[in-house]
Short mmCIF file of C-alpha atoms in Angstrom, two decimals:
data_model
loop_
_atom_site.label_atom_id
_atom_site.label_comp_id
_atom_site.label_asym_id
_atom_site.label_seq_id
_atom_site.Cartn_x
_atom_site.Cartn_y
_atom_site.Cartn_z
CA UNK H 1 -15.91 32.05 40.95
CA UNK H 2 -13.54 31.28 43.97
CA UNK H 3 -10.97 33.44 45.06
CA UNK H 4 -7.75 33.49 46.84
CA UNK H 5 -5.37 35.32 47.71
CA UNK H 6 -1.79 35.90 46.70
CA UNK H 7 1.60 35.03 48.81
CA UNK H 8 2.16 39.18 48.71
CA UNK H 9 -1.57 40.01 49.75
CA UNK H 10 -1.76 42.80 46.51
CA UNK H 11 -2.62 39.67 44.00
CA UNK H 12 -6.56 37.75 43.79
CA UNK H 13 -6.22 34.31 41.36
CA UNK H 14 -9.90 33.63 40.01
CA UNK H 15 -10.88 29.61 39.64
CA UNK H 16 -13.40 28.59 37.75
CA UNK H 17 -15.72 26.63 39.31
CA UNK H 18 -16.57 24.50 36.26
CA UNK H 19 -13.80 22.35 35.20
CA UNK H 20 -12.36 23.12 31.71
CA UNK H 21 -12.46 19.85 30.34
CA UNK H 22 -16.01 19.59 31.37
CA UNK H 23 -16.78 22.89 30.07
CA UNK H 24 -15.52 21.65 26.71
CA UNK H 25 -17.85 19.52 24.62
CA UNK H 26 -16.11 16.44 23.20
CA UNK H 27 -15.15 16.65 19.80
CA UNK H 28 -18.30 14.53 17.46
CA UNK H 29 -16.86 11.18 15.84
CA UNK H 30 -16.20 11.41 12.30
CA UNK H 31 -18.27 8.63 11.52
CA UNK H 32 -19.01 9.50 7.83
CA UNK H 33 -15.19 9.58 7.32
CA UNK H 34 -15.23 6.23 8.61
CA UNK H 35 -18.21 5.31 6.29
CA UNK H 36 -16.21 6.96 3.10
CA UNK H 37 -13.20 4.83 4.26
CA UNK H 38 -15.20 1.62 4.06
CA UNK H 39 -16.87 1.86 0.92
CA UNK H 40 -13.76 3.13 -0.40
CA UNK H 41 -11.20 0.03 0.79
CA UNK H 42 -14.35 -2.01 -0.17
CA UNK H 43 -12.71 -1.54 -3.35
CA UNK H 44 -9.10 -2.22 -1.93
CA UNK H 45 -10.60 -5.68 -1.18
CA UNK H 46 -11.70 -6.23 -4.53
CA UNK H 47 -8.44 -5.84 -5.52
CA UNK H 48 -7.07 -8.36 -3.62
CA UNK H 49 -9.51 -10.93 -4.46
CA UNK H 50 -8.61 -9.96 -8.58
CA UNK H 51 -4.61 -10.58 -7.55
CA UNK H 52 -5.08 -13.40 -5.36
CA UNK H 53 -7.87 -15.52 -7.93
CA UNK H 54 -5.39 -17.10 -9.91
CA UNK H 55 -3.49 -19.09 -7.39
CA UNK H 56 -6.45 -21.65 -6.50
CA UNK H 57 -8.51 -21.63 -9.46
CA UNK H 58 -6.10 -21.85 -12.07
CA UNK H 59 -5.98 -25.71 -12.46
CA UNK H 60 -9.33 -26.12 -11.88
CA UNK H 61 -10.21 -23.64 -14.66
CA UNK H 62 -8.43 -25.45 -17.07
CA UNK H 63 -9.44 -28.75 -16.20
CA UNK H 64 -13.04 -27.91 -16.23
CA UNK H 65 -13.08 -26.24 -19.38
CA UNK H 66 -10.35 -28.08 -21.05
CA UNK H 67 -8.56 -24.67 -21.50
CA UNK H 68 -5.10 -24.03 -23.28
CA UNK H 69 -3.24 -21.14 -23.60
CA UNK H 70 -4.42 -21.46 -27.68
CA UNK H 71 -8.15 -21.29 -26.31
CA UNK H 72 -10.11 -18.47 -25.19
CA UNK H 73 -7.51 -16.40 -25.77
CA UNK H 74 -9.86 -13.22 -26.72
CA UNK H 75 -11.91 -13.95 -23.62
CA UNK H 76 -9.33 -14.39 -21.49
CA UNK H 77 -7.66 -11.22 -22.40
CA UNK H 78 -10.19 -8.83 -22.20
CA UNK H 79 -10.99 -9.90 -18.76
CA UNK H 80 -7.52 -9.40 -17.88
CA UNK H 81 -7.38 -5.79 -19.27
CA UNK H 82 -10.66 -5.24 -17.34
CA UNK H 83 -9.57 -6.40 -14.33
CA UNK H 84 -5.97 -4.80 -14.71
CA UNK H 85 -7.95 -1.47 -15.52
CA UNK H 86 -9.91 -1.65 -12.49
CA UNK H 87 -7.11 -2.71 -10.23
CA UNK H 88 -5.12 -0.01 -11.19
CA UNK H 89 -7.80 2.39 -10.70
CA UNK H 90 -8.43 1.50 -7.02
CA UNK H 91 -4.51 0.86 -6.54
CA UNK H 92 -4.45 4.86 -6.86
CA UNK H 93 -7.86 6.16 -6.17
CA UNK H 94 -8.55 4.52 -3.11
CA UNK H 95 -5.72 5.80 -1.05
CA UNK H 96 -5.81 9.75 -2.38
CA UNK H 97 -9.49 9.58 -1.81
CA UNK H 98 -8.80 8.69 2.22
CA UNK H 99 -6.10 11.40 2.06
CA UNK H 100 -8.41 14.16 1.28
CA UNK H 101 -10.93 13.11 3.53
CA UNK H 102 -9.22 12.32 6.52
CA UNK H 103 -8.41 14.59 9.35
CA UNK H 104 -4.38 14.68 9.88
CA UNK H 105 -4.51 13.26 13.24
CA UNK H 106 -5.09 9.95 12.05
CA UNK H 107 -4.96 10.45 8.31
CA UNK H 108 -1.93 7.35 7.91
CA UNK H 109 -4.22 5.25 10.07
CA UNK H 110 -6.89 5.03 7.82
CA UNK H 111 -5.04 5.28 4.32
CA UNK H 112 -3.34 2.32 5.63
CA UNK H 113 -6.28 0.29 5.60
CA UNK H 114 -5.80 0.33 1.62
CA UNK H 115 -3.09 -2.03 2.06
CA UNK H 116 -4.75 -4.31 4.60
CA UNK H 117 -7.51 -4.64 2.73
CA UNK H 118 -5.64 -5.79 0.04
CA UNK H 119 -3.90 -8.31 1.85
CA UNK H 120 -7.12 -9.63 3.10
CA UNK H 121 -8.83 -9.47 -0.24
CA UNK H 122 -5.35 -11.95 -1.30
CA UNK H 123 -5.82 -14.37 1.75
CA UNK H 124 -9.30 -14.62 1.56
CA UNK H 125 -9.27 -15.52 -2.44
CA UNK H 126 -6.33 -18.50 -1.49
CA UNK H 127 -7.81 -19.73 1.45
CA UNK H 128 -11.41 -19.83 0.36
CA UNK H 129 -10.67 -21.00 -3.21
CA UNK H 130 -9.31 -24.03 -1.46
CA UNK H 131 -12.70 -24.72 -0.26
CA UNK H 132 -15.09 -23.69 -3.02
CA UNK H 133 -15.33 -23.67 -6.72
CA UNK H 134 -13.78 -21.29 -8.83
CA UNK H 135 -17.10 -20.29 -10.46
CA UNK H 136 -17.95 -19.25 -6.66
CA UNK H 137 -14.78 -18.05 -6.05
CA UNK H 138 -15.76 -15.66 -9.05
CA UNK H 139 -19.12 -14.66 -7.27
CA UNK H 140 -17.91 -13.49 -4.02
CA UNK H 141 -15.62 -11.51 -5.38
CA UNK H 142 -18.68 -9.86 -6.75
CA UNK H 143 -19.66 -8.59 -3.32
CA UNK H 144 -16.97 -6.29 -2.59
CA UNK H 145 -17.54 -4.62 -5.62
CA UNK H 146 -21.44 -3.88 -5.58
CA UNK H 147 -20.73 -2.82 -1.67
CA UNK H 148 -18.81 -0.55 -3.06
CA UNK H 149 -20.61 0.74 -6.49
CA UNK H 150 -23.89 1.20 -4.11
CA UNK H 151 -21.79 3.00 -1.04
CA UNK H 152 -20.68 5.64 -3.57
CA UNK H 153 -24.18 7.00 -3.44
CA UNK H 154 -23.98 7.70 0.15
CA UNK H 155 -20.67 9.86 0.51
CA UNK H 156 -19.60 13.11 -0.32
CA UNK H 157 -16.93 13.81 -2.67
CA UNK H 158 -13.52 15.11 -1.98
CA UNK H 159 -13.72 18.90 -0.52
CA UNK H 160 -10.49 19.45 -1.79
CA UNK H 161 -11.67 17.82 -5.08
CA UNK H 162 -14.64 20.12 -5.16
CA UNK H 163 -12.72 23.10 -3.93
CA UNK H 164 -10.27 22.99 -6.64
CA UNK H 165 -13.63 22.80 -9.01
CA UNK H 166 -14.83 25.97 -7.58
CA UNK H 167 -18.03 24.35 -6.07
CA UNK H 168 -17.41 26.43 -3.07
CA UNK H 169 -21.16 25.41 -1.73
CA UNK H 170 -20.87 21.67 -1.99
CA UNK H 171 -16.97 22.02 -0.83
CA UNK H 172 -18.41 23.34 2.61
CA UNK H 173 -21.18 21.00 2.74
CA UNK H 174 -18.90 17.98 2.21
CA UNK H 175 -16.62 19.19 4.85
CA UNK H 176 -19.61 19.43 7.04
CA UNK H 177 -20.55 16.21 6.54
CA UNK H 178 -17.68 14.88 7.13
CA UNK H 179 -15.89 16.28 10.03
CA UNK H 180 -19.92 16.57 11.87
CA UNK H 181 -22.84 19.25 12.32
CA UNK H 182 -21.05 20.48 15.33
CA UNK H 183 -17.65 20.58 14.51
CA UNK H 184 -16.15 24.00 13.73
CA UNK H 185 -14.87 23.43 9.61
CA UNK H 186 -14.14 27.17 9.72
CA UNK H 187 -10.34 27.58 10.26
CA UNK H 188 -9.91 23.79 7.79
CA UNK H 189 -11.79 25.23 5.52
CA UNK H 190 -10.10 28.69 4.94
CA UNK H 191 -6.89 26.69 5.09
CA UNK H 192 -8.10 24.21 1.96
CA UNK H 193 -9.73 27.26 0.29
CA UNK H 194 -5.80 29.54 0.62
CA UNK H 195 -4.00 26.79 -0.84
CA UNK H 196 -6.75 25.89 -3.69
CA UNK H 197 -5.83 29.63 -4.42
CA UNK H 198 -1.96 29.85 -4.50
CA UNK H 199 -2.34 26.82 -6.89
CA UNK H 200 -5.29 28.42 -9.70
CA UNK H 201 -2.63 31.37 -9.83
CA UNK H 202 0.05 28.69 -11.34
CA UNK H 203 -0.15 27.11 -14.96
CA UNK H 204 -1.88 24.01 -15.25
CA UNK H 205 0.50 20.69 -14.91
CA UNK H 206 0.93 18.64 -17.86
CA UNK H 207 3.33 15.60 -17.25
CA UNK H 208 6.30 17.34 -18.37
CA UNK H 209 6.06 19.50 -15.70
CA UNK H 210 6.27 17.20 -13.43
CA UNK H 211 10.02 17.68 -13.65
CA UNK H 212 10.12 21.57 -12.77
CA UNK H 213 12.04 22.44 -9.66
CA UNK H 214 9.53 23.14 -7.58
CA UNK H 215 7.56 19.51 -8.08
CA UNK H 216 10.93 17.62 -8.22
CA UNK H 217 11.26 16.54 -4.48
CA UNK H 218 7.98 15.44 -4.39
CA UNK H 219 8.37 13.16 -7.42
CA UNK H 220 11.43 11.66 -7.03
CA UNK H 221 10.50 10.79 -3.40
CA UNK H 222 7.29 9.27 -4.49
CA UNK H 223 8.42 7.41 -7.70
CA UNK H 224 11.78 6.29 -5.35
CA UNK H 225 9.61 4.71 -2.93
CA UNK H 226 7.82 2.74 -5.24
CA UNK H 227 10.80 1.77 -7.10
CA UNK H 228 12.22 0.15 -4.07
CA UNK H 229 9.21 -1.30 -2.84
CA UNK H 230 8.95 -3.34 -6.01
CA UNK H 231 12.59 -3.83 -7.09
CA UNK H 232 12.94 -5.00 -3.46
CA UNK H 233 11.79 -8.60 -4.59
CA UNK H 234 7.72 -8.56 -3.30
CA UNK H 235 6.06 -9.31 -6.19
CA UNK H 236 8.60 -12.29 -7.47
CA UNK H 237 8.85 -13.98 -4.32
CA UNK H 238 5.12 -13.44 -3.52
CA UNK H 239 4.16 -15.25 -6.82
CA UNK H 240 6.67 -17.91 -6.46
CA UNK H 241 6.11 -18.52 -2.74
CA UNK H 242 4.52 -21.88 -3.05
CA UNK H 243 7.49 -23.25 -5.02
CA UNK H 244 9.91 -22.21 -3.04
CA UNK H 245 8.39 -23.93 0.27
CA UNK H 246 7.78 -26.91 -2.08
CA UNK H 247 11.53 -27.13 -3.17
CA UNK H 248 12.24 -26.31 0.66
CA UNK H 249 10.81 -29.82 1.76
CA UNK H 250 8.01 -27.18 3.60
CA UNK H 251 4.16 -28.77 3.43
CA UNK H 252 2.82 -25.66 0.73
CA UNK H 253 -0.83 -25.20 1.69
CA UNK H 254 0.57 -25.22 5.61
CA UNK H 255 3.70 -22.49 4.43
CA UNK H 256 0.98 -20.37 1.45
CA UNK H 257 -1.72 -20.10 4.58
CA UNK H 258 0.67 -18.95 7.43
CA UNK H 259 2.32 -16.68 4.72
CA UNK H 260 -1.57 -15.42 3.80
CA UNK H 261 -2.80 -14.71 7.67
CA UNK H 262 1.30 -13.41 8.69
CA UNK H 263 0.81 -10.74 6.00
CA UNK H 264 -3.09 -9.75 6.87
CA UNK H 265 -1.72 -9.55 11.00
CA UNK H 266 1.12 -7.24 10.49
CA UNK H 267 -0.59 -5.38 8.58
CA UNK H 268 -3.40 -4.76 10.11
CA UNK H 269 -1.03 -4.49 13.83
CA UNK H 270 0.70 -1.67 11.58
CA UNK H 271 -2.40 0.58 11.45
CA UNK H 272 -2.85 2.49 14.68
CA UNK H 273 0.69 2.63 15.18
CA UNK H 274 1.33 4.72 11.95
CA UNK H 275 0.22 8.01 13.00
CA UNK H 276 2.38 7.74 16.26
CA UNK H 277 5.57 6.34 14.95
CA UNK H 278 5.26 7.99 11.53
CA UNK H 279 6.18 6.99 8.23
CA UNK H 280 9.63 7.39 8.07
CA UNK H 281 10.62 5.07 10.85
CA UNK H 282 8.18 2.17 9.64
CA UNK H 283 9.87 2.08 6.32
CA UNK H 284 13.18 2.25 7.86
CA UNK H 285 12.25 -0.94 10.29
CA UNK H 286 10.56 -2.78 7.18
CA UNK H 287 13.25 -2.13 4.92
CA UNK H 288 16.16 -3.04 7.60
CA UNK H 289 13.92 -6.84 8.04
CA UNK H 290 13.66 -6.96 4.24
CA UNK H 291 17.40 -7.24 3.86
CA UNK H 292 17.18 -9.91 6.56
CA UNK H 293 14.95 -11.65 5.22
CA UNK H 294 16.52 -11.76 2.17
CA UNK H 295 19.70 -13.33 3.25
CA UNK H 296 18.52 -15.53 5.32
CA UNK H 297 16.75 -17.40 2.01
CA UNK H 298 19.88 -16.86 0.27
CA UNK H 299 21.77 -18.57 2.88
CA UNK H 300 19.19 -21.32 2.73
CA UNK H 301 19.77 -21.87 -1.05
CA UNK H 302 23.02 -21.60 -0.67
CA UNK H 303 23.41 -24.30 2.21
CA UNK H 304 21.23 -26.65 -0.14
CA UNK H 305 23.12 -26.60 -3.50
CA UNK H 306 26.31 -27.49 -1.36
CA UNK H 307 24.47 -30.12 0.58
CA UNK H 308 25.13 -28.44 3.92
CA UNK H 309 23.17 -28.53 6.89
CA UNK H 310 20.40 -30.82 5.31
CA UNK H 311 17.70 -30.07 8.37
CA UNK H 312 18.20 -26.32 8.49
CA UNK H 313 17.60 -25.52 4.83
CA UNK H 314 13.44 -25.74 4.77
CA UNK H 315 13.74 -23.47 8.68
CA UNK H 316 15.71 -21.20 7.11
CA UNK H 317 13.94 -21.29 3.87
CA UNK H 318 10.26 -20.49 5.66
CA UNK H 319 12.12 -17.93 8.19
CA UNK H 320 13.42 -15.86 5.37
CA UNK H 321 10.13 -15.61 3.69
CA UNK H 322 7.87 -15.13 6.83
CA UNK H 323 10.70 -12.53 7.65
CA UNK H 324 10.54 -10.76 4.15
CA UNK H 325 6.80 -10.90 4.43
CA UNK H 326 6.29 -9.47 7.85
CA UNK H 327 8.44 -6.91 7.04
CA UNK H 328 7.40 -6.25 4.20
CA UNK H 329 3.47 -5.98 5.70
CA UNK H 330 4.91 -3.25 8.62
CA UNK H 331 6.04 -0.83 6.47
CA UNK H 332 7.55 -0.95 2.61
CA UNK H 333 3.58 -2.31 1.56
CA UNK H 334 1.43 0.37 2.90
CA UNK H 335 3.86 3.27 3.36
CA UNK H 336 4.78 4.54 -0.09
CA UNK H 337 0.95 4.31 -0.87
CA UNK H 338 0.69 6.95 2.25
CA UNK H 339 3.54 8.96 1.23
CA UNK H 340 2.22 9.20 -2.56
CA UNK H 341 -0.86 10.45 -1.42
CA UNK H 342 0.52 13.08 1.06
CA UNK H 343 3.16 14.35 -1.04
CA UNK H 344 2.02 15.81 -3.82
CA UNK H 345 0.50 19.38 -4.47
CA UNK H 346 -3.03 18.97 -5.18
CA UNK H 347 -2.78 21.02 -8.82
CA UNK H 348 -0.40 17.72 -10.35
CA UNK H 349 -1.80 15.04 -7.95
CA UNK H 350 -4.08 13.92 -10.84
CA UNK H 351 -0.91 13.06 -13.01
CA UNK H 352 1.58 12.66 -10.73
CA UNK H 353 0.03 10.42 -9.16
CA UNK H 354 -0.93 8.54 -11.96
CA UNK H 355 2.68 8.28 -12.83
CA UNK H 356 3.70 7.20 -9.67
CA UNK H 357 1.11 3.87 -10.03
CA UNK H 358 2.67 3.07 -13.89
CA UNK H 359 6.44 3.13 -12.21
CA UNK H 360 4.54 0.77 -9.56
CA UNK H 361 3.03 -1.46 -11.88
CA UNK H 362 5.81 -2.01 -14.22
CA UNK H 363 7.96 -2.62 -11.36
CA UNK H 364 5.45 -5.37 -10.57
CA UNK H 365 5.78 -6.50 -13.76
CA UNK H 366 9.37 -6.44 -14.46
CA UNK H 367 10.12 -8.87 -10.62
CA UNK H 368 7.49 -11.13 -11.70
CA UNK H 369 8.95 -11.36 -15.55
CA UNK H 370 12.27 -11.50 -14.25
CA UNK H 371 12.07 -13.79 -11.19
CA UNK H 372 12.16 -16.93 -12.74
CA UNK H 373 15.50 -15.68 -15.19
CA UNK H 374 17.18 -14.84 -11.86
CA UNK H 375 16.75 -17.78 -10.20
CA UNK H 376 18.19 -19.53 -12.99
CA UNK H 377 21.16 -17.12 -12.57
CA UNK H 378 24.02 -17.20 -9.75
CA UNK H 379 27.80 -17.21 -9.25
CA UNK H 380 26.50 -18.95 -5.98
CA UNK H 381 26.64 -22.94 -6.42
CA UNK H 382 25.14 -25.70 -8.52
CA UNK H 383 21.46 -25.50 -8.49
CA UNK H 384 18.83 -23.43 -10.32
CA UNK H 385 15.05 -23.06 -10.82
CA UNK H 386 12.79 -22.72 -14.12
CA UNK H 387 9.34 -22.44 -13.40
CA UNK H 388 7.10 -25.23 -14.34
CA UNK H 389 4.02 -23.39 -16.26
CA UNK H 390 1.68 -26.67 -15.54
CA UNK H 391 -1.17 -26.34 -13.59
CA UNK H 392 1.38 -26.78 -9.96
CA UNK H 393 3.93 -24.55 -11.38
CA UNK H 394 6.53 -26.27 -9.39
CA UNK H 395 10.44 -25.64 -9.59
CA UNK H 396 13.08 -27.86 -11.38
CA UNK H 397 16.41 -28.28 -10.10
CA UNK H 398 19.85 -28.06 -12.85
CA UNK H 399 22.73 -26.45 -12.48
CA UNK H 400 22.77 -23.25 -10.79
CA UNK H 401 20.84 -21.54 -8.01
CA UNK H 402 18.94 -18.51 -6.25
CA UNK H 403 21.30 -17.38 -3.87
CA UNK H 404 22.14 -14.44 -6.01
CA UNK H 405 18.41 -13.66 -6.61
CA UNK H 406 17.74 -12.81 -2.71
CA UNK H 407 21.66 -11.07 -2.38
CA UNK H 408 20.39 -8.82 -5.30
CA UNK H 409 17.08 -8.24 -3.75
CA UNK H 410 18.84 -7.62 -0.44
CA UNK H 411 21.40 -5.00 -1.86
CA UNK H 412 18.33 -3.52 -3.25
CA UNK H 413 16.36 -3.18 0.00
CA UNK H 414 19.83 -1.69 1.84
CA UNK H 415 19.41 1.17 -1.07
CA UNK H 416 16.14 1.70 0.20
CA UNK H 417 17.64 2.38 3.71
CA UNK H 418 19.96 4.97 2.51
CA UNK H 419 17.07 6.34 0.33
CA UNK H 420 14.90 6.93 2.95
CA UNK H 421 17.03 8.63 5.69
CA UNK H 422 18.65 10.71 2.73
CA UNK H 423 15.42 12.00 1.26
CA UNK H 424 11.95 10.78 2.27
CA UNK H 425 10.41 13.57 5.06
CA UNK H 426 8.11 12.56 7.88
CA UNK H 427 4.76 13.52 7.21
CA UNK H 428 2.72 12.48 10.56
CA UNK H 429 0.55 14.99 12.29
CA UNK H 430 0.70 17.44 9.49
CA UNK H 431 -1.92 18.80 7.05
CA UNK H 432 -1.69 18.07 3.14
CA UNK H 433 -1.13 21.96 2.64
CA UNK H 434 1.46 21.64 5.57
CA UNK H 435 3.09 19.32 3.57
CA UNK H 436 3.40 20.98 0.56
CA UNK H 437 4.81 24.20 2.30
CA UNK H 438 7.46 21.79 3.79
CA UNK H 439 8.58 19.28 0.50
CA UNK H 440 7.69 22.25 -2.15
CA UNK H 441 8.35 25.56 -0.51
#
């Protein structure tokens, strides 16, 4: 040790001769978190390549097979309530599975991946289908899947799963495993094991008690957040993306392939950033450009049916939707998904969570049912669009248009504003049972 001496002579300061941070072994990589993540967004990516199938191997399906709705209709709806099954399986599992594994320091970074993985799994199914058969369209999607059914025999479950199933020795061994043989689980484990406690001492949840006082925060934000992010317009305008660059006088594959590598970018840029900026200002930024983007495609409709500014309607047309897309990709996509699977205590997870994905899914389904009535509805000018259900599905003009459709959307998204500074808590940098003490005290 080296000493020295005090301004006042009475005082010795000690220095250590070996510096601290080199005293201080580095903290061991997580890399079987990393491992879980993958085989678990493996599934993510599946996903996407279920949602995005249908786009470039519809017409070929039919011509192939000489399909009509009146044919194959037992076939073809079984594999649709298989796939839907699965779909919404992952579209919940996935995301709560990263939760409970991840440490909190970058816990949004890697739940985030759900969503990009999905994206990708989308853009790869439209961009590749444009170059293969559907019948091998059908077989890579395959892959993702078997990566993922033979990676589930090479991570550990859940601690806090196993905790809350009283399998104290495999909870500490999964913890092990996951956060490294040299990392001290000690203080993360005592902290798991109190809160498993406080919660066995409570009734069991049933759904109806998802709507007791001291669960109702964390429900309404999570079923709020997925409201919005669906009623915001995603699904409908996704769907209907290639007729609306079509009707724009925008080349489709060119618009549909920017749109598909746009969404995978953002994204994917959104990732590390989310555990520094935090939740609550990404979906504040991503709901502020989805109310942009909106009105700019309303203006663009609106410019058209009153044969205005002929060259500017296809810019702003594409503008609004890369806008609504990009925005959409840095923040309202990924971010309730994160949120859900922060927010809840871990004793109604199981069903609130589950809840939380049927609001999401029949929001999906009632944008995409009601889309095409929408755009066939307006107090905004002369033109509107019916959907085409041939093999192009392009749009028709008559006698009304979609301005209204994106105004609606927009007012919708500017909700989502208020509903997120008004109620929605940041969660960055914060343990799941620091969450809970914080949203249901």
């Amino acid at each position: 040790m080296k000493m020295s001496s005090a301004s006042d002579g009475s005082r010795e300061v000690r220095e250590p001769l070996v510096d601290k941070d080199m005293a201080e072994p580095k903290p061991e990589q997580p890399w079987m978190v990393y491992l879980s993540t993958f085989v678990a967004v493996c599934g993510s990516f599946a996903f996407g390549s279920c949602a995005g199938y249908s786009s470039p191997a519809q017409a070929a399906i039919r011509n192939d097979l000489s399909l009509t709705i009146a044919e194959g209709v037992v076939a073809l709806d079984l594999g649709r309530l298989a796939t839907g099954y699965g779909m919404g399986a992952f579209s919940y599992v996935v995301p709560i599975f990263i939760a409970e594994i991840a440490p909190k320091t970058f816990r949004g970074a890697l739940t985030t991946l759900n969503q990009i993985l999905i994206c990708t799994g989308v853009s790869v199914s439209f961009i590749v289908g444009t170059m293969v058969t559907w019948r091998v369209l059908a077989l890579i999607g395959l892959i993702p899947c078997a990566v993922s059914i033979l990676g589930l025999f090479c991570i550990p479950e859940s601690p806090r799963w196993l905790a809350k199933m009283g399998r104290d020795t495999e909870f500490e061994a999964a913890l092990r495993k996951l956060r490294g043989k040299k990392a001290n689980i000690s203080e993360e484990a005592a902290e798991i094991q109190d809160y498993i406690e406080t919660l066995e001492r409570l009734p069991k949840a049933k759904a109806l008690d998802l709507f007791q006082r001291r669960y109702i925060r964390s429900v309404f934000i999570a079923f709020g957040l997925m409201v919005f992010q669906q009623f915001g317009g995603i699904n409908g305008i996704c769907f209907y993306t290639s007729s609306i660059f079509e009707q724009a006088g925008f080349p489709t594959r060119l618009g549909m392939i920017i749109y598909a590598v746009l969404q995978v970018v953002i994204t994917a840029l959104n990732a590390p950033i989310v555990d520094k900026a935090g939740r609550k200002p990404l979906l504040l930024v991503s709901a502020t450009g989805l109310v942009i983007g909106c009105l700019i495609t309303a203006v663009s409709f609106y410019l058209k049916v009153h044969d205005m500014a002929h060259k500017a309607v296809p810019v702003l047309a594409v503008v609004g939707i890369m806008v609504f897309i990009a925005s959409f990709s840095a923040g309202m996509g990924a971010m309730p998904w994160v949120v859900m699977s922060e927010i809840f205590p871990i004793d109604i997870k199981g069903v609130a969570g589950g809840m939380a994905t049927l609001v999401n899914w029949f929001g999906a389904w009632a944008v995409s049912y009601t889309f095409n009535f929408l755009m066939s509805w307006s107090s905004y000018g002369k033109l509107y669009y019916t959907i085409d259900f041939s093999p192009k599905q392009s749009l028709k003009t008559g006698k009304k248009n979609g301005a209204g459709t994106f105004v609606i959307y927009a007012v919708i998204n500017a909700l989502a504003i208020v509903f997120v500074i008004a109620v929605v808590p940041e969660t960055k940098g914060k343990t799941l049972e620091q969450i809970q003490a914080v949203v249901n005290p």
